[in-house]
Coordinates of C-alpha atoms and ligand atoms in Angstrom, one line a residue:
X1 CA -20.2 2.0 -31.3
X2 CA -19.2 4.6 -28.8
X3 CA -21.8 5.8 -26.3
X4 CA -23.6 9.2 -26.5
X5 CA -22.4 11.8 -24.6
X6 CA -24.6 13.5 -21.2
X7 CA -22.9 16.3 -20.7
X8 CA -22.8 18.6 -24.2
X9 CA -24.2 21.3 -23.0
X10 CA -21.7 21.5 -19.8
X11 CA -18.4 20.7 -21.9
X12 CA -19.8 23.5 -24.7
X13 CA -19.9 26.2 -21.7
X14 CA -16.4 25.7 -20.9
X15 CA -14.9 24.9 -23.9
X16 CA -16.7 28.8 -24.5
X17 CA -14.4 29.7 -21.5
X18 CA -11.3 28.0 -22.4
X19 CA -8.4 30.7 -23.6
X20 CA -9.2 32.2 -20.7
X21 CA -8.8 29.0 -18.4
X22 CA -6.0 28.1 -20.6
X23 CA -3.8 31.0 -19.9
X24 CA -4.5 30.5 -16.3
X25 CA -3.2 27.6 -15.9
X26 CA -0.3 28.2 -18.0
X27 CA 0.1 31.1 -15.7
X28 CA -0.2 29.2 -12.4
X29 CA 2.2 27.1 -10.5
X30 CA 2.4 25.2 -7.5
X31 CA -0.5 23.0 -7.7
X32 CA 0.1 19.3 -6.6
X33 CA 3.1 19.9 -4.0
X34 CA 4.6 23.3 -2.9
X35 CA 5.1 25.2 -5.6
X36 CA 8.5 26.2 -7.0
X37 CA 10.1 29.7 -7.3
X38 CA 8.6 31.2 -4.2
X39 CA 4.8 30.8 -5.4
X40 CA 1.9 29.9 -2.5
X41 CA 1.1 26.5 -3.4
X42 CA -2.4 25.6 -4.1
X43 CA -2.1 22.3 -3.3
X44 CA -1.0 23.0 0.3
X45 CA -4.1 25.4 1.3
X46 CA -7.3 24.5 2.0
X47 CA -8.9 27.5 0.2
X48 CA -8.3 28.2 -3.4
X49 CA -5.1 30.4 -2.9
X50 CA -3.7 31.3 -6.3
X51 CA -5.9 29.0 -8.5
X52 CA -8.6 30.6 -10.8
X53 CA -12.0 29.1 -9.8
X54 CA -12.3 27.3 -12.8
X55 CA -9.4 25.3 -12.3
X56 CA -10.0 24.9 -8.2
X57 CA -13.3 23.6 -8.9
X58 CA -11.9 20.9 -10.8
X59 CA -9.0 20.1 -8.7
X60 CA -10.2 20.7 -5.4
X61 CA -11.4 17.2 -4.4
X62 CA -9.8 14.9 -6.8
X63 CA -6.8 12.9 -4.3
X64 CA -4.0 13.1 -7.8
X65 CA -4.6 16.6 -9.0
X66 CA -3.8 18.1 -5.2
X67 CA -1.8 17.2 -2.9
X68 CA -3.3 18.7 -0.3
X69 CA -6.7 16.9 -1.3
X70 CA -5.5 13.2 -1.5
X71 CA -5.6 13.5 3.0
X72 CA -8.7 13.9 2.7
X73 CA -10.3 12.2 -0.3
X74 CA -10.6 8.9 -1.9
X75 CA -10.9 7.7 -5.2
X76 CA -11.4 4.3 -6.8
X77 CA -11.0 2.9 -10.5
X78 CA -13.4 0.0 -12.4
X79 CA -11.4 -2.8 -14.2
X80 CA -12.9 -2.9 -17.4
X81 CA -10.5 -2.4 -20.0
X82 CA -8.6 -5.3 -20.4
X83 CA -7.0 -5.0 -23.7
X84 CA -3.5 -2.9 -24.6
X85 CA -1.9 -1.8 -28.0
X86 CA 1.2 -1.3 -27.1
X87 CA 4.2 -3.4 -25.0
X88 CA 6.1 -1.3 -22.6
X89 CA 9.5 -3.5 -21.2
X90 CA 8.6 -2.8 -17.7
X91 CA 4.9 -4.4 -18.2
X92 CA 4.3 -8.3 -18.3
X93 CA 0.6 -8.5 -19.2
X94 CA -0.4 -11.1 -17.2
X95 CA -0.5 -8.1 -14.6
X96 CA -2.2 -5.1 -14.8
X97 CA -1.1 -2.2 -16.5
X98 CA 2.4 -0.9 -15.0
X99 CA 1.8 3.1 -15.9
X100 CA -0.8 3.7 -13.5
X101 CA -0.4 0.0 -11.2
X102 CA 3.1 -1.4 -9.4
X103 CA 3.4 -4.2 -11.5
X104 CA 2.7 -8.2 -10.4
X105 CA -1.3 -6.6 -9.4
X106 CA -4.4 -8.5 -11.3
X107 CA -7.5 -6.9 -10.6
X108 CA -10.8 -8.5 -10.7
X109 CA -12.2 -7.2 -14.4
X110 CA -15.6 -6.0 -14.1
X111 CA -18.1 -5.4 -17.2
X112 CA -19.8 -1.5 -17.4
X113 CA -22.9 -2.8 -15.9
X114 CA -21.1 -4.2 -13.0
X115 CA -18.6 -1.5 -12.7
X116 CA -21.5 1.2 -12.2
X117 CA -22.7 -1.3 -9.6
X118 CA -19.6 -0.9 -7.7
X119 CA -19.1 2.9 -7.6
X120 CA -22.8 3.0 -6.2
X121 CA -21.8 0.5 -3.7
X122 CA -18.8 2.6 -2.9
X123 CA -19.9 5.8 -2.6
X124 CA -23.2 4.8 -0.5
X125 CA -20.0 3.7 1.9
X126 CA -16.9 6.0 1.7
X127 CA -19.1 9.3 1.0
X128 CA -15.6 11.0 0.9
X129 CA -15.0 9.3 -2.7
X130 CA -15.4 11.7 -4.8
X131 CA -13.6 10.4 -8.5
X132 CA -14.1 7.6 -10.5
X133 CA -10.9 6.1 -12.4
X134 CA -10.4 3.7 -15.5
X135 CA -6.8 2.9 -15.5
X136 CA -6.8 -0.7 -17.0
X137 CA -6.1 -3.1 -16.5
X138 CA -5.1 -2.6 -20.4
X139 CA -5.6 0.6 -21.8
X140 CA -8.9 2.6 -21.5
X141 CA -8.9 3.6 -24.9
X142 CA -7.9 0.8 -26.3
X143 CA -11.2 -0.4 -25.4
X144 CA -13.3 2.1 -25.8
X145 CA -16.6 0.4 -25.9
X146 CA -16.2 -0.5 -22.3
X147 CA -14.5 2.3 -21.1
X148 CA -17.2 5.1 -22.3
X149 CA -20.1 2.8 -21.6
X150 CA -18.8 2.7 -18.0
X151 CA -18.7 6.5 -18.3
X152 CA -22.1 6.6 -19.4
X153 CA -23.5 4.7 -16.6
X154 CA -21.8 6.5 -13.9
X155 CA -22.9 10.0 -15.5
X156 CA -26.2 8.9 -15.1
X157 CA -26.5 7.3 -11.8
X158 CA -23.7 9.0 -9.8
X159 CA -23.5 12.3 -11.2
X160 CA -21.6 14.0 -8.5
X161 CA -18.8 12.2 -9.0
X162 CA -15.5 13.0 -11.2
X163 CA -14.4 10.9 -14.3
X164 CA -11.2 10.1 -14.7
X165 CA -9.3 8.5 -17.7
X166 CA -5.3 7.3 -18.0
X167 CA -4.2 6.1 -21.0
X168 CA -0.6 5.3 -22.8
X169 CA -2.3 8.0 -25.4
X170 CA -1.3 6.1 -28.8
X171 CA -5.3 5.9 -29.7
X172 CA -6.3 9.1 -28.4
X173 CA -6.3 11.3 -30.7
X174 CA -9.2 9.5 -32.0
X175 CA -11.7 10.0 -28.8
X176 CA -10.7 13.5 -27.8
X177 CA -14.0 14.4 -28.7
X178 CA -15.7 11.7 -26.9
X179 CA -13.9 12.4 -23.8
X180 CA -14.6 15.8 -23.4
X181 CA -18.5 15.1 -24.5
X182 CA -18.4 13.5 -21.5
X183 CA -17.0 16.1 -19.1
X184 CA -14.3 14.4 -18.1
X185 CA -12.1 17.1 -16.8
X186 CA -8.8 15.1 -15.6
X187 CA -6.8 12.9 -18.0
X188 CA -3.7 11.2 -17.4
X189 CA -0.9 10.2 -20.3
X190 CA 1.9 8.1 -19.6
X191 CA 4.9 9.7 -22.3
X192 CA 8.5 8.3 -21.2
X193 CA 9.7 10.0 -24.0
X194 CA 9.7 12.4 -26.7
X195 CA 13.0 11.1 -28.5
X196 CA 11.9 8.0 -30.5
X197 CA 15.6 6.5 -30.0
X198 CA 15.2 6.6 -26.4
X199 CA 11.7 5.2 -27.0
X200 CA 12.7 2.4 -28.9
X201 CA 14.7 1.2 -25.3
X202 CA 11.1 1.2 -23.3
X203 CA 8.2 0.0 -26.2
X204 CA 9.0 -3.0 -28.4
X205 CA 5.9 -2.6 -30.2
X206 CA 3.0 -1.0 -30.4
X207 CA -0.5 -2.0 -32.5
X208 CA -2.1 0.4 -34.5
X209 CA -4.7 0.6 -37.3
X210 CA -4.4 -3.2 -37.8
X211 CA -0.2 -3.4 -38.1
X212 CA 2.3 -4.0 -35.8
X213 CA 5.0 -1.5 -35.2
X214 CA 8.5 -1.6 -34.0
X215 CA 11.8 -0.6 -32.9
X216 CA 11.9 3.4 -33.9
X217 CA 9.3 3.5 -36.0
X218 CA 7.4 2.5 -33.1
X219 CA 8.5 4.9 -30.9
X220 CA 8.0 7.7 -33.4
X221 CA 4.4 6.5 -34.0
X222 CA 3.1 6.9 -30.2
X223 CA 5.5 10.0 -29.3
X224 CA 3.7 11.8 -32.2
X225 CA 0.5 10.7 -30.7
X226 CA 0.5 11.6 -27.4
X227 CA 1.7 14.9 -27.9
X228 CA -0.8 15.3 -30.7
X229 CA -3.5 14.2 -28.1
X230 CA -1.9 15.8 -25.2
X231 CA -2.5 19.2 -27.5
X232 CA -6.3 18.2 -28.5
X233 CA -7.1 17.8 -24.9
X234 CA -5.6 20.8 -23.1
X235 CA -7.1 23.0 -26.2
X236 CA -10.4 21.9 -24.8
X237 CA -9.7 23.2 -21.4
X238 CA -9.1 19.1 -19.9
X239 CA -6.4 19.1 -17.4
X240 CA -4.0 16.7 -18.2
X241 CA -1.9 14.9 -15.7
X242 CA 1.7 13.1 -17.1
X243 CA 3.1 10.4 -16.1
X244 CA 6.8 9.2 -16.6
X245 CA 8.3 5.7 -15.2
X246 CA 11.9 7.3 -14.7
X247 CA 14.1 4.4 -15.9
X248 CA 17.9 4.8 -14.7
X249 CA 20.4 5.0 -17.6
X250 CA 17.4 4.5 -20.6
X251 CA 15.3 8.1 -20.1
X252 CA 16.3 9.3 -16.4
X253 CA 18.1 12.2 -17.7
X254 CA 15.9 13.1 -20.8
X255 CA 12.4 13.0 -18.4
X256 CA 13.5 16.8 -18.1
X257 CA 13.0 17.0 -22.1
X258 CA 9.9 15.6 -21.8
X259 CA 8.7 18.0 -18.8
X260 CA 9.8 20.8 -21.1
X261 CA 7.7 19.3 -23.9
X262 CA 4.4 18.7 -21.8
X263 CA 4.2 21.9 -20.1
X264 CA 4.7 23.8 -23.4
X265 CA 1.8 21.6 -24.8
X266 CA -0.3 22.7 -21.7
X267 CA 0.4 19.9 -19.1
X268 CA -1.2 20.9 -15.9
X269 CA 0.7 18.1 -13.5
X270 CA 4.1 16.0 -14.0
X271 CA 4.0 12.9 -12.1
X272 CA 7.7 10.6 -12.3
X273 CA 7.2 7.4 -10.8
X274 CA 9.6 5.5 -9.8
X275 CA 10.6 2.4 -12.2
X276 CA 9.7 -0.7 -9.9
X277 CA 11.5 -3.7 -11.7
X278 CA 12.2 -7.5 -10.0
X279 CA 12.8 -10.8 -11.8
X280 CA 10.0 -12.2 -10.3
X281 CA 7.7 -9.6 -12.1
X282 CA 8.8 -11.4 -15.3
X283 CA 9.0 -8.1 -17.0
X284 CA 11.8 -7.4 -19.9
X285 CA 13.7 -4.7 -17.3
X286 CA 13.0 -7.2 -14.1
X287 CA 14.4 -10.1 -16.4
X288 CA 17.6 -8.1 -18.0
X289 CA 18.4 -6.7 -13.9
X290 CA 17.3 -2.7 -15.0
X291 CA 17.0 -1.1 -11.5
X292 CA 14.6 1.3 -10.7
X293 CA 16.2 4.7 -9.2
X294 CA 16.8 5.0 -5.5
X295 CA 14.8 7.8 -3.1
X296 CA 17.4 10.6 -3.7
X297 CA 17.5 9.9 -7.3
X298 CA 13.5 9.9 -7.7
X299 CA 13.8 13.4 -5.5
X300 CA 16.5 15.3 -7.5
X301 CA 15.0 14.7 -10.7
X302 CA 11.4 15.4 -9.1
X303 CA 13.1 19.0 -7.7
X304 CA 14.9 19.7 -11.1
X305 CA 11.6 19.4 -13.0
X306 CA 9.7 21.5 -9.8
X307 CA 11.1 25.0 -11.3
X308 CA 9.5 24.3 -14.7
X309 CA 6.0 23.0 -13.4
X310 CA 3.6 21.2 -10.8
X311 CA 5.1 18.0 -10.0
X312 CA 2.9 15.2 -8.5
X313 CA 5.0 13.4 -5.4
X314 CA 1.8 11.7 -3.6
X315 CA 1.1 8.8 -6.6
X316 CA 0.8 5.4 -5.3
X317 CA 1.0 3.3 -8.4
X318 CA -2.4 1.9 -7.5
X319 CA -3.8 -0.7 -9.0
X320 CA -6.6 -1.4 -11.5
X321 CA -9.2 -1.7 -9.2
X322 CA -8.2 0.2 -6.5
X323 CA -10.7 1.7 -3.5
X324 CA -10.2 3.9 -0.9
X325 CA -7.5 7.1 0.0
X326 CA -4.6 6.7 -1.9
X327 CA -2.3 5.6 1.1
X328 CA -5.2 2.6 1.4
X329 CA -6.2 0.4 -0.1
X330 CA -10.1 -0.9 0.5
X331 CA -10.6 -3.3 -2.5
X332 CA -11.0 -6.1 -0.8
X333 CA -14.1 -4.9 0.1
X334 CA -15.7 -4.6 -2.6
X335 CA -15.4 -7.5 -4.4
X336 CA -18.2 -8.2 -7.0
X337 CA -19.8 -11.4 -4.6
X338 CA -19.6 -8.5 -1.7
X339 CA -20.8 -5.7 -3.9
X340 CA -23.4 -8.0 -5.3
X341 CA -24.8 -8.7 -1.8
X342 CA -24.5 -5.2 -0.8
X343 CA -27.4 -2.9 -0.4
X344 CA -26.6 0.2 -1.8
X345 CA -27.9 3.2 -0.3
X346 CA -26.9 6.3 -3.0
X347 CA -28.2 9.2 -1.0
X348 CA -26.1 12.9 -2.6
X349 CA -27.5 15.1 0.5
X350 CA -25.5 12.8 3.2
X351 CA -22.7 12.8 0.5
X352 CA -22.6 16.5 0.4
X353 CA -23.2 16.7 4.4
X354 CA -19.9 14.5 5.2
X355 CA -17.4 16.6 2.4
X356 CA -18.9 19.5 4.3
X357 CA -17.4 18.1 7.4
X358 CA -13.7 17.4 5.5
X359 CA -13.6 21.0 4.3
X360 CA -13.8 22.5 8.1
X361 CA -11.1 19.6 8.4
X362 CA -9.2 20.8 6.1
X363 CA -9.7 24.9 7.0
X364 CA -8.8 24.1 10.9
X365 CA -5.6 22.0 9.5
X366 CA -4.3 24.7 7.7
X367 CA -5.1 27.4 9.9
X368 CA -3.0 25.4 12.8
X369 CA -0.3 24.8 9.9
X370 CA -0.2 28.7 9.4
X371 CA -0.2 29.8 13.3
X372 CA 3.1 27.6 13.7
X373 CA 4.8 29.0 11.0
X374 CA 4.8 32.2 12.6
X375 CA 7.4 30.6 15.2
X376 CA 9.9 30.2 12.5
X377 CA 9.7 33.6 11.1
X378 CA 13.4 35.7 11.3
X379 CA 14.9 32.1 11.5
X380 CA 18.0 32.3 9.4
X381 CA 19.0 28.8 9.0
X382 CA 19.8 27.5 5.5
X383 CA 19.1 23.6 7.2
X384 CA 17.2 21.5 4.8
X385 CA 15.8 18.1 6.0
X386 CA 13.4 15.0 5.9
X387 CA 10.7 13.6 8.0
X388 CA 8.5 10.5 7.8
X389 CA 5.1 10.2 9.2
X390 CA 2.7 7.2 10.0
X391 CA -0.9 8.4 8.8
X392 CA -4.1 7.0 8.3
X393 CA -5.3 10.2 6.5
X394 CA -7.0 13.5 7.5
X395 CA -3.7 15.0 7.5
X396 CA -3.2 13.4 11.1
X397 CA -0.6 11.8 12.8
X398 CA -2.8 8.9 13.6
X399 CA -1.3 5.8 13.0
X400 CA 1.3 3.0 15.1
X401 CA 4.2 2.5 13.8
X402 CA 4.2 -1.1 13.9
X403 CA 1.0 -0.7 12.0
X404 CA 2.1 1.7 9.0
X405 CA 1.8 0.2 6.0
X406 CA 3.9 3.8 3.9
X407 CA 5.0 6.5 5.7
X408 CA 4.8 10.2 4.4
X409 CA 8.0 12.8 3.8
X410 CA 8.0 15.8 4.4
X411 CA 11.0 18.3 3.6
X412 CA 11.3 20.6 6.7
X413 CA 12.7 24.2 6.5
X414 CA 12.6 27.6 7.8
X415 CA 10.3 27.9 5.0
X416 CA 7.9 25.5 7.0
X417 CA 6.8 21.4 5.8
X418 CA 6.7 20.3 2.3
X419 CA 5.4 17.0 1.1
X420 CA 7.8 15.7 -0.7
X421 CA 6.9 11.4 -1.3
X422 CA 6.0 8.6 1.0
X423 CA 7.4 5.3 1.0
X424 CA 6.3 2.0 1.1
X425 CA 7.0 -1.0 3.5
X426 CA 6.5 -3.9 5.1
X427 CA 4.7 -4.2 8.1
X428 CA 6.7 -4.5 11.0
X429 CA 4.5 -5.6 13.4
X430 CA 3.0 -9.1 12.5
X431 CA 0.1 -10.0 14.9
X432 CA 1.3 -8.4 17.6
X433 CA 5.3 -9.3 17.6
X434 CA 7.6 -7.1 16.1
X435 CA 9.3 -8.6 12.7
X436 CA 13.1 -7.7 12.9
X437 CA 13.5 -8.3 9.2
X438 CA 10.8 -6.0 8.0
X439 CA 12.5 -3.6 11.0
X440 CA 15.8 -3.6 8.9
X441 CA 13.3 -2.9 5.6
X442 CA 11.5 0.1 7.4
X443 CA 14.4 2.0 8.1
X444 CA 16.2 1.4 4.6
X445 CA 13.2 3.0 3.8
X446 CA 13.7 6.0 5.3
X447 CA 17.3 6.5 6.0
X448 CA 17.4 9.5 4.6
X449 CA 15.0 11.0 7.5
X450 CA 16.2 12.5 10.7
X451 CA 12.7 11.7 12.5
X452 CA 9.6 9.8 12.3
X453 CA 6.2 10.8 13.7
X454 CA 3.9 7.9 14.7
X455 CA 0.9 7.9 17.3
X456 CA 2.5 5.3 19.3
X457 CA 5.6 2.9 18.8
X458 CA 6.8 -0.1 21.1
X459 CA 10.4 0.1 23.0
X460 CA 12.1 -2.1 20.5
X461 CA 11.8 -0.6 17.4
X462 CA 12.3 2.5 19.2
X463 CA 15.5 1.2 19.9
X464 CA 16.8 0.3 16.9
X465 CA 15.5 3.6 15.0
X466 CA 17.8 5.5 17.2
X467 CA 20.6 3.2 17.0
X468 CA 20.2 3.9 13.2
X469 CA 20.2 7.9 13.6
X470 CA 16.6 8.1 12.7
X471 CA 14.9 10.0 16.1
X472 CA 11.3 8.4 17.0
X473 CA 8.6 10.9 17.6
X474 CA 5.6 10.2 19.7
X475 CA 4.8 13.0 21.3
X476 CA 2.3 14.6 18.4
X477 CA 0.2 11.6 19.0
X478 CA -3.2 12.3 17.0
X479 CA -2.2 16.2 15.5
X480 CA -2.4 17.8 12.6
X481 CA 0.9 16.5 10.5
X482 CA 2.3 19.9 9.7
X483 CA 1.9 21.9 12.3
X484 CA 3.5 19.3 14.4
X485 CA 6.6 18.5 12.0
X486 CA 7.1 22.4 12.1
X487 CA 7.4 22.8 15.8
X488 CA 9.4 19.8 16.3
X489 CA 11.7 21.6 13.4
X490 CA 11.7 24.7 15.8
X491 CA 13.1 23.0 18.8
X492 CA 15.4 21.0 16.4
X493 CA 16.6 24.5 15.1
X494 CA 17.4 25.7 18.7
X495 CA 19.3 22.4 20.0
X496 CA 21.7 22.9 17.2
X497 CA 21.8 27.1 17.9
X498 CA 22.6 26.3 21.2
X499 CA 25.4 23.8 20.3
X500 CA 23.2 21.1 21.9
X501 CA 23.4 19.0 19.0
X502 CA 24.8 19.1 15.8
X503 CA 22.8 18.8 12.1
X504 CA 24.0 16.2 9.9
X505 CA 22.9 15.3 6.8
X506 CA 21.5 11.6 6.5
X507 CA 22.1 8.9 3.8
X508 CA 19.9 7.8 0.9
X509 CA 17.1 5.6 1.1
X510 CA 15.4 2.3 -0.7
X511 CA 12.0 2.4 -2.9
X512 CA 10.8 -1.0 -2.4
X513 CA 10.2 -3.1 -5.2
X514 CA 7.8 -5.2 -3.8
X515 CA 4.3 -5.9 -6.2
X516 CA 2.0 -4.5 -3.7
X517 CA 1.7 -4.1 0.2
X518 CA -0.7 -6.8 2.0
X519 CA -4.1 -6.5 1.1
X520 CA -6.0 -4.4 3.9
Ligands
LIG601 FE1 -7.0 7.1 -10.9 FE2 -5.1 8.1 -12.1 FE3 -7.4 9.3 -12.2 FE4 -6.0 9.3 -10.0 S1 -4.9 7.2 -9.8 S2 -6.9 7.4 -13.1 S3 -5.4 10.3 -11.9 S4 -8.2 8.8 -10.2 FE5 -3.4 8.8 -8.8 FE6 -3.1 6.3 -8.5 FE7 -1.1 7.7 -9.0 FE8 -2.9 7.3 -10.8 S5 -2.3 7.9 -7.2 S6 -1.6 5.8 -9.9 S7 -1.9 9.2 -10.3
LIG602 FE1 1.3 -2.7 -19.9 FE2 0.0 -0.4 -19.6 FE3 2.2 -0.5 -21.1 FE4 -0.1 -1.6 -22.0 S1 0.3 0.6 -21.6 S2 2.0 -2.6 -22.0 S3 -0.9 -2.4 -20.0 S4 2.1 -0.8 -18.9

C-alpha cells in the first residue's frame, strides 16, 4: 500500500503553473557549472541571475542541482531501500547501489521510522542541511513501501526540508503520481543508454512484472521506461537530474546521444560520472579489467555535452547513507546507536537564522569574485588552464594540504574561474608524517593542474609538487576560492607577457578507483 500524499494542494498549484515553468527551463542554460555558449551561469551567482523564480526556489539550496550551492549546503540520504530490479555490470550487490554510490560502500539500512529519526537528529545539528535523499542502497522505487513511507514521515516532522529521489527508472512510470503528490521537486535517473544494443553491454537483466528479462530485450524494456518516466515527470514541472556512468569503449561515445535524448524530454541537469571499476569490487567490469575513463576523458566528454545543456561536475558518488557537504562525509556520526542516544533539538527558527547567515556568505563571495574579474578585463590571452584547491567548504580556501581528503578544479581563463571537477585522494599526511606513497597518488591526481591552493602545506611535499611542475600556493590562506584563483591567474598572465616564464600545457590526470576515502 503506498502512503497518502501531504502535499496535494502544493503539487496542484504548480502543476497549474507548469508550461510556463516548463518553457523556462527549456529556455535556460547554465545552471549546475558555468554555463555554455556565453550565458551567466546560475549556478556560479549567489542571487538568482538568469533563473525564473520558480526554478531558483527549487534549486537554490539543494548541494546537486547548483554548483554554486553544494559550498555551502549539505545534504544527506536514509538507507531504506534495499531491494533492486535490475543488474547493472558495474554493480556487485553486496554493495550499495553504484549509480548514485562509488561501489565497495554498505550503508547501515535503516527502517522509515528510524530514517525520520535520523534527519531530525541531523538537521537539529548541521542546520545547513537542507535535502533529504533516498538513493539505495537498492533502488527507491523498487521499494516503494519504504521509500514513500520515509517521505511521509519526513513531510510531517521536517517540513522545511527538500525530498529527493534517484532511481534506475525501470518502475517509475508507475509512481509518477505518487512522487509528485508528494512534492518532491528533484529526481534523479540513471539512463546509460538509449540504444538497447549498447544496453545489452551494461544490464544483464532486469525484473519486471514478475519475469526476468535479458540481453536486448532487456535493455529495450528499461530504455523505454525511463524515457517514458523521464517525460511523466518533467510534464509535471519535477526537475529531473541524469545520471550516466561513462563506460570507455561500451557507451562513452553514445552518452552524447543520450544528452540529446534527455534534454529534448525536458532534463534539467546531465551528470557523467566517471565509471569506477577494480577487481577487488567483484563487479562484472572490475572482474573482465573494463577501465573507467581518465580526468581528461571524463572532461572532454563533460565539455562536448556543456553546449547542449547543464552539466553536473561537483557529484561525489556518495553513498547510501551519506551526511554532511558533499566533499564530506559525516556519517559516522550518526550511526543509529548515536542517533538513538541523541537528543534531538528540531527547532526551524535557528534553522532559518543560520541559512540566513550562508546567504550573506554566499553574496560577499561573489561580490569579491566579481570585483577581481574587473582586473582581467581587455586581457587578450587565449590561455586556458587548471587549478586544484584544498577546501573544507564555504567556498574557502581553508584546508592543509596534508589534510585534503579531494581537491577542487577549477578551469582558469580570461573569462575568470570555472569549476570544472574535484578529485579524490589519499591522505597524505598520516598522523602527522607525510606518506610518500599517497604523495606520488596526490599528484597523479592532479597532474593536469599548473597550481594548487591550500591554507598551509609542509616543506616536503612542497618540494616534490614543484619538482613535478605543479606550483604550491599558500599565500590565499583562508579567502574566498575564486577571487583568489583569479588574481593568482592575473599575475600568472603577466609573468608569461613579460617573458618571465613560459605557459605550457600539463599532462592528464588519474580518477582514483578506490571504494571510498577514510571515513571522517
Ligand atoms: Fe542525494 Fe542524489 Fe538527491 Fe543529491 S546525491 S539523491 S541528487 S540529494 Fe548528488 Fe551524491 Fe552525486 Fe547523487 S553528489 S551521488 S548527484
Ligand atoms: Fe546496483 Fe543500482 Fe544498478 Fe541496482 S540500479 S544493480 S543497486 S547499480
Amino acid at each position: 500500500m503506498q502512503a497518502t500524499a501531504p502535499h496535494e494542494a502544493t503539487a496542484a498549484g504548480n502543476i497549474a503553473n507548469i508550461e510556463n515553468v516548463m518553457q523556462e527551463i527549456a529556455d535556460h542554460k547554465g545552471c549546475g557549472t558555468t554555463g555554455g555558449s556565453g550565458k551567466a551561469s546560475c549556478g556560479s551567482a549567489a542571487g538568482q541571475g538568469d533563473l525564473p523564480t520558480e526554478i531558483w526556489e527549487k534549486v537554490k539550496n539543494h548541494p546537486c542541482y547548483s554548483e554554486e550551492a553544494h559550498h555551502h549546503y549539505a545534504r544527506m540520504h536514509v538507507a531504506v531501500a534495499p531491494a533492486c530490479n535490475i543488474q547493472c555490470n558495474y554493480c556487485n550487490r553486496k554493495y550499495d547501489c553504484a549509480n548514485e554510490s562509488r561501489p565497495g560502500v554498505v550503508s547501515e539500512k535503516l527502517t522509515p521510522e528510524q530514517a525520520a529519526k535520523k534527519v531530525l537528529a541531523v538537521a537539529s545539528t548541521i542546520p545547513q542541511m537542507t535535502v533529504l535523499g533516498i538513493a539505495g542502497p537498492g533502488d527507491p522505487l523498487a521499494n516503494p513501501e519504504k521509500t514513500f513511507k520515509t517521505f511521509e514521515l519526513i513531510a510531517k516532522t521536517a517540513p522545511d526540508i527538500k525530498l529527493c529521489l534517484s532511481t534506475n527508472g525501470l518502475a517509475l512510470p508507475d509512481h509518477v503520481d505518487t512522487i509528485a503528490g508528494f512534492n518532491v521537486d528533484h529526481v534523479t535517473i540513471t539512463i546509460n543508454m538509449v540504444d538497447p544494443e549498447i544496453g545489452a553491454k551494461i544490464y544483464p537483466w532486469v525484473f519486471w512484472k514478475h519475469k526476468r528479462y535479458t540481453g536486448v530485450e532487456a535493455a529495450k524494456l528499461l530504455t523505454d521506461r525511463q524515457l517514458q518516466g523521464l517525460e511523466m515527470l518533467t510534464e509535471r514541472g519535477i526537475l529531473c537530474k541524469v545520471n550516466s556512468v561513462m563506460i570507455p569503449g561500451v557507451n562513452d561515445k553514445h552518452l552524447v546521444e543520450v544528452n540529446k535524448a534527455v534534454k529534448s524530454r525536458g532534463a534539467f541537469l546531465h551528470n557523467i560520472m566517471p565509471l569506477i571499476s577494480a577487481p577487488e569490487h567483484g563487479t562484472v567490469f572490475g572482474l573482465t579489467g573494463q577501465r573507467g575513463p581518465t580526468a581528461q576523458e571524463l572532461k572532454a566528454l563533460q565539455d562536448s555535452c556543456e553546449g547542449e545543456m547543464n552539466m553536473m561536475r561537483h557529484c561525489r558518488q556518495c553513498r547510501a547513507d551519506a551526511v554532511g557537504l558533499l566533499g564530506e562525509d559525516r556519517s559516522a556520526e550518526f550511526t543509529t546507536d548515536k542517533i538513538m542516544a541523541m537528543e534531538v533539538n528540531y527547532d526551524l527558527d535557528s534553522r532559518k537564522a543560520y541559512q540566513a547567515k550562508v546567504e550573506d556568505e554566499r553574496v560577499a563571495k561573489v561580490a569579491a569574485k566579481q570585483e577581481e574579474l574587473e582586473t582581467l578585463a581587455g586581457e587578450m590571452s587565449d590561455i586556458k588552464l587548471l587549478v586544484s584547491v584544498a577546501t573544507k567548504g564555504s567556498g574557502l580556501i581553508n584546508e592543509h594540504f596534508g589534510h585534503a581528503k579531494e581537491f577542487q578544479v577549477y578551469e582558469l581563463s580570461t573569462a575568470g574561474a570555472k569549476f570544472v571537477g574535484h578529485r579524490r585522494v589519499d591522505l597524505y599526511c598520516q598522523g602527522g608524517f607525510g606518506d610518500e606513497e599517497s604523495l606520488e597518488t596526490v599528484i597523479r591526481a592532479i597532474n593536469d593542474c599548473h597550481a594548487v591552493f591550500v591554507a598551509k602545506i609542509g616543506g616536503c611535499p612542497k618540494a616534490d609538487l614543484q619538482k613535478a611542475g605543479i606550483e604550491p600556493v599558500d599565500q590565499f590562506a583562508h579567502e574566498f576560492i575564486e577571487k583568489s584563483a583569479i588574481a593568482w591567474f592575473k599575475s600568472y598572465l603577466d609573468k608569461v607577457n613579460s617573458g618571465e616564464i613560459e605557459h605550457v600545457e600539463r599532462g592528464d590526470a588519474e580518477i582514483r578507483q578506490g571504494a571510498l576515502i577514510s571515513a571522517a
